[in-house]
Amino acid sequence: MVILSFLLIMISENAFNSTILLNEKSTVLSANKFDLGITQKIFLQTNKSSYTSGDVIWLKGYLVNSSTHLPDTSSANIYLELWNVHGKMVKELIISPSSGFFLASMPLEPDFPDGNYFLVAYTDAMLNSNARFSFNQPIYIHNPEFANRIDNSTRKANRNFNRELEKLRQQIIVNFYPEGGYLFAGKPQRVAIEITDGTGRGIVTNGNIKHENGTTLVPFTTNQSGLAMVEFIPEASITYIAETNLPKIRSVHLPPVKPSGYSIRAELFENDLYIGIDKVPASETPVMINISGITRSQRSFFLENVEIKDTELLKIPLHLLPTGITRILVTEHGNENSAAERWVFINNHDQANIEIRATAFRKSEITALNINLQLTDQEANPLKGNLAASVFFDNLTGRELSGNLFTYLFLSSELNHLIKEPARYFDYENEDPAKIIDLLMMTLTPEKVRWPSLLAKENNQQQQFNPRYGISLRGMITDPRNRKGISNINFKLRVVNLYGNTYDLKTDEKGFFAIDNLKIVDSTFVEVIPPLITGRVIPKSSVLVLSEGLDTVKSNAFLAPNVYTLPQNIIARGQNWKRPRPQGGTRTNRTSAYGQPDQVIIPDQDIAYSSMTDFIRDKAVGAIIMPSGGILLRGPTSILNQNLPIFIIDGVESQAAFLSANPKDIDRVEIYRGASTAAFGSRGAAGALVAFTKRHEPMNAEINPNMHLVNGLHTPREFTTELFEINPVEQTNIPVTVFWQPNVKTDENGMASFQFPMIPGVGRYRIVIQGISENGKIAASEFIIGQ
């Protein structure tokens, strides 16, 4: 069977009776009145793609308008969460953005469990769209020592997870996507083929499209994404079969051939987009159709009341369409239901470019690199912009293809599922990106994108979640004698910080109260001060920070295994696993004025400790004693040595007094690491050691039941570097961060610079720079320097 080239069929001078040309003067291109009601997108730029326990996740966030990609100036709260695959949120930050940007640091404790995690970020406005545009990034956190600490329940859960993951990977799913949506008889037809496992991971295979009589029509070979495309002319009332070499699925039927309807054919040729629309069968009298183009949340063009009998050709210069995914939709006049649709990706190469120049220099016996960069537009004009730079090394070769700010805003954020290595669709060094991304576009359907249905009328839905600014507290005041709420009681709420703000509040009829927009930074105590009630009894209060989690508006479907999911590697005890022995007199469930400690240790009376350092070494889980005598609670990262923890003894912060104390005089030491350090604010990022002597025991008294520790708006730590030596042979595929600078701002000449120290034993560095210009141009570049 001989089929004319699809492109020649479209643009041949004799192929159509008429050609509709859209140009700068076409009023249809200004019909941007349709809005899907999606206003914001978030992207998190992390310092690297995978982590180990003891690392810090450094990140910069971008909050942008979903249509223009200009920074969103809203100061409403952003919620940043880390979830594990078992449906538990393990970390949560509330952040106040500034002019569309925000910074964050999320420390990972030395005993942080090994496994798959999801980094999620969203605003209240996104929740009103069912969190469709919430940022969701899978990451794997490695802990080589976790096998020696794993408990039975975690080991069982991981084993079950791996079994379910393997079942999904053994599944084979075959889908066919005729261009325009349907197969029609007598027309040259392109069909996209998608073959994946149950996680969406592509399967590379060969096969053939066959006639029902067994005649082979056309062969196909799927790429690493599991995609292929075939072209043939279907016949009426004929069944077509795809045969593969996969043992589990030998043959699958293609969709049936429809007798009537509309089909769309789209092709990018030179500087134009050609859209061919067929009516099947052709009619004697013209039929009226509407042709729409929707890019992100708005119409990019709209052509109304187009007459069609057989075939029409629409030609649009590419520079009139915005970069990104455009949904071409054909509807019959007076009928909003889709008759045919096709998705295309337009890349006008109109975003920002970054060029760098690296120069080595020495300073104080340290060799460093100075990076000068320039940000320009496609015409080499300088741009002012807000960028972030990460420098790391790894054993990977070639570009990092997991995605960046450009691929997320223009591609990944539009889809309702994760795609593997989105940057591969824009890798001009290795593949034909226009070809493979158009193949991806052919597989898109309304179910596979995040855009709401055009018929859902979601713009008119009630806003369930109002934007929050600052910290919102909800609480209840109860009578401790019967635990019932006390109605209509006036009381004061005091924030125990430098300013000591006090607020006059009143409970409702059930004893509940609420206060919004508190500017609490880091973590601090708030005190509820109620009046005495009958019998001179002090009421009891409860307080919690209100944040609308994703699980309040949708299921944890985003936790499902995907193309990035790895087996939970820790499924058995390690060789050095030991049953945890009880610490003598340890009180792990005791609540202190500083909150709930991770561990409470007391000296054994029959052991003569030589020093507090000796005592900590013997009793504290996960503590590292450095050769200098310093104590680390989180453990050092590969390049970033954590700061020393806070040392407090009898309420006085003093490292010298703590370490010089005699362990015989110590009643107990409370150890805080991870989330428990909230009471110490940013100063406690490296943990805290709080000692109480036997002669001074202020915390033995009952804690004020109306004093509550709350987490405020997140304050990020500042990245610092310390040189260290590393044997290149010991390097792994887990990136090691050398430098992180989240605030790289270019001047009016588009110029900026930064410096970082070179690491002895490391000869090659990967530099990733991303950001947004003042006019909304997206920049995302990666450079590899050295050998």
Coordinates of N, CA and C in Angstrom, one line a residue, residues 587 590 667-668 692-694 696-703:
R587 N 13.4 8.5 79.7 CA 12.0 9.0 79.7 C 11.7 9.6 78.3
R590 N 8.3 12.0 77.9 CA 8.1 13.1 78.7 C 8.1 14.4 77.9
D667 N 20.8 15.2 86.1 CA 19.6 14.4 86.3 C 19.2 13.8 85.0
R668 N 19.2 14.6 83.9 CA 18.9 14.1 82.6 C 19.4 15.1 81.5
F692 N 19.7 19.1 82.6 CA 19.2 19.5 83.9 C 20.0 18.9 85.0
T693 N 20.5 19.7 85.9 CA 21.3 19.1 87.0 C 20.3 18.7 88.1
K694 N 20.9 17.9 89.0 CA 20.1 17.3 90.1 C 19.7 18.5 91.1
H696 N 19.3 21.6 90.4 CA 18.5 22.7 89.8 C 17.6 22.0 88.8
E697 N 16.3 21.7 89.2 CA 15.4 21.0 88.4 C 14.1 21.8 88.1
P698 N 14.3 22.9 87.3 CA 13.1 23.7 87.2 C 12.0 23.1 86.4
M699 N 12.3 22.1 85.6 CA 11.3 21.5 84.8 C 10.5 20.3 85.4
N700 N 10.9 20.0 86.7 CA 10.1 19.0 87.4 C 8.7 19.4 87.8
A701 N 8.6 20.7 87.9 CA 7.3 21.2 88.2 C 6.3 21.0 87.0
E702 N 5.0 21.0 87.2 CA 4.1 20.8 86.2 C 4.2 21.9 85.1
I703 N 4.2 21.6 83.9 CA 4.2 22.6 82.8 C 2.9 23.3 82.7

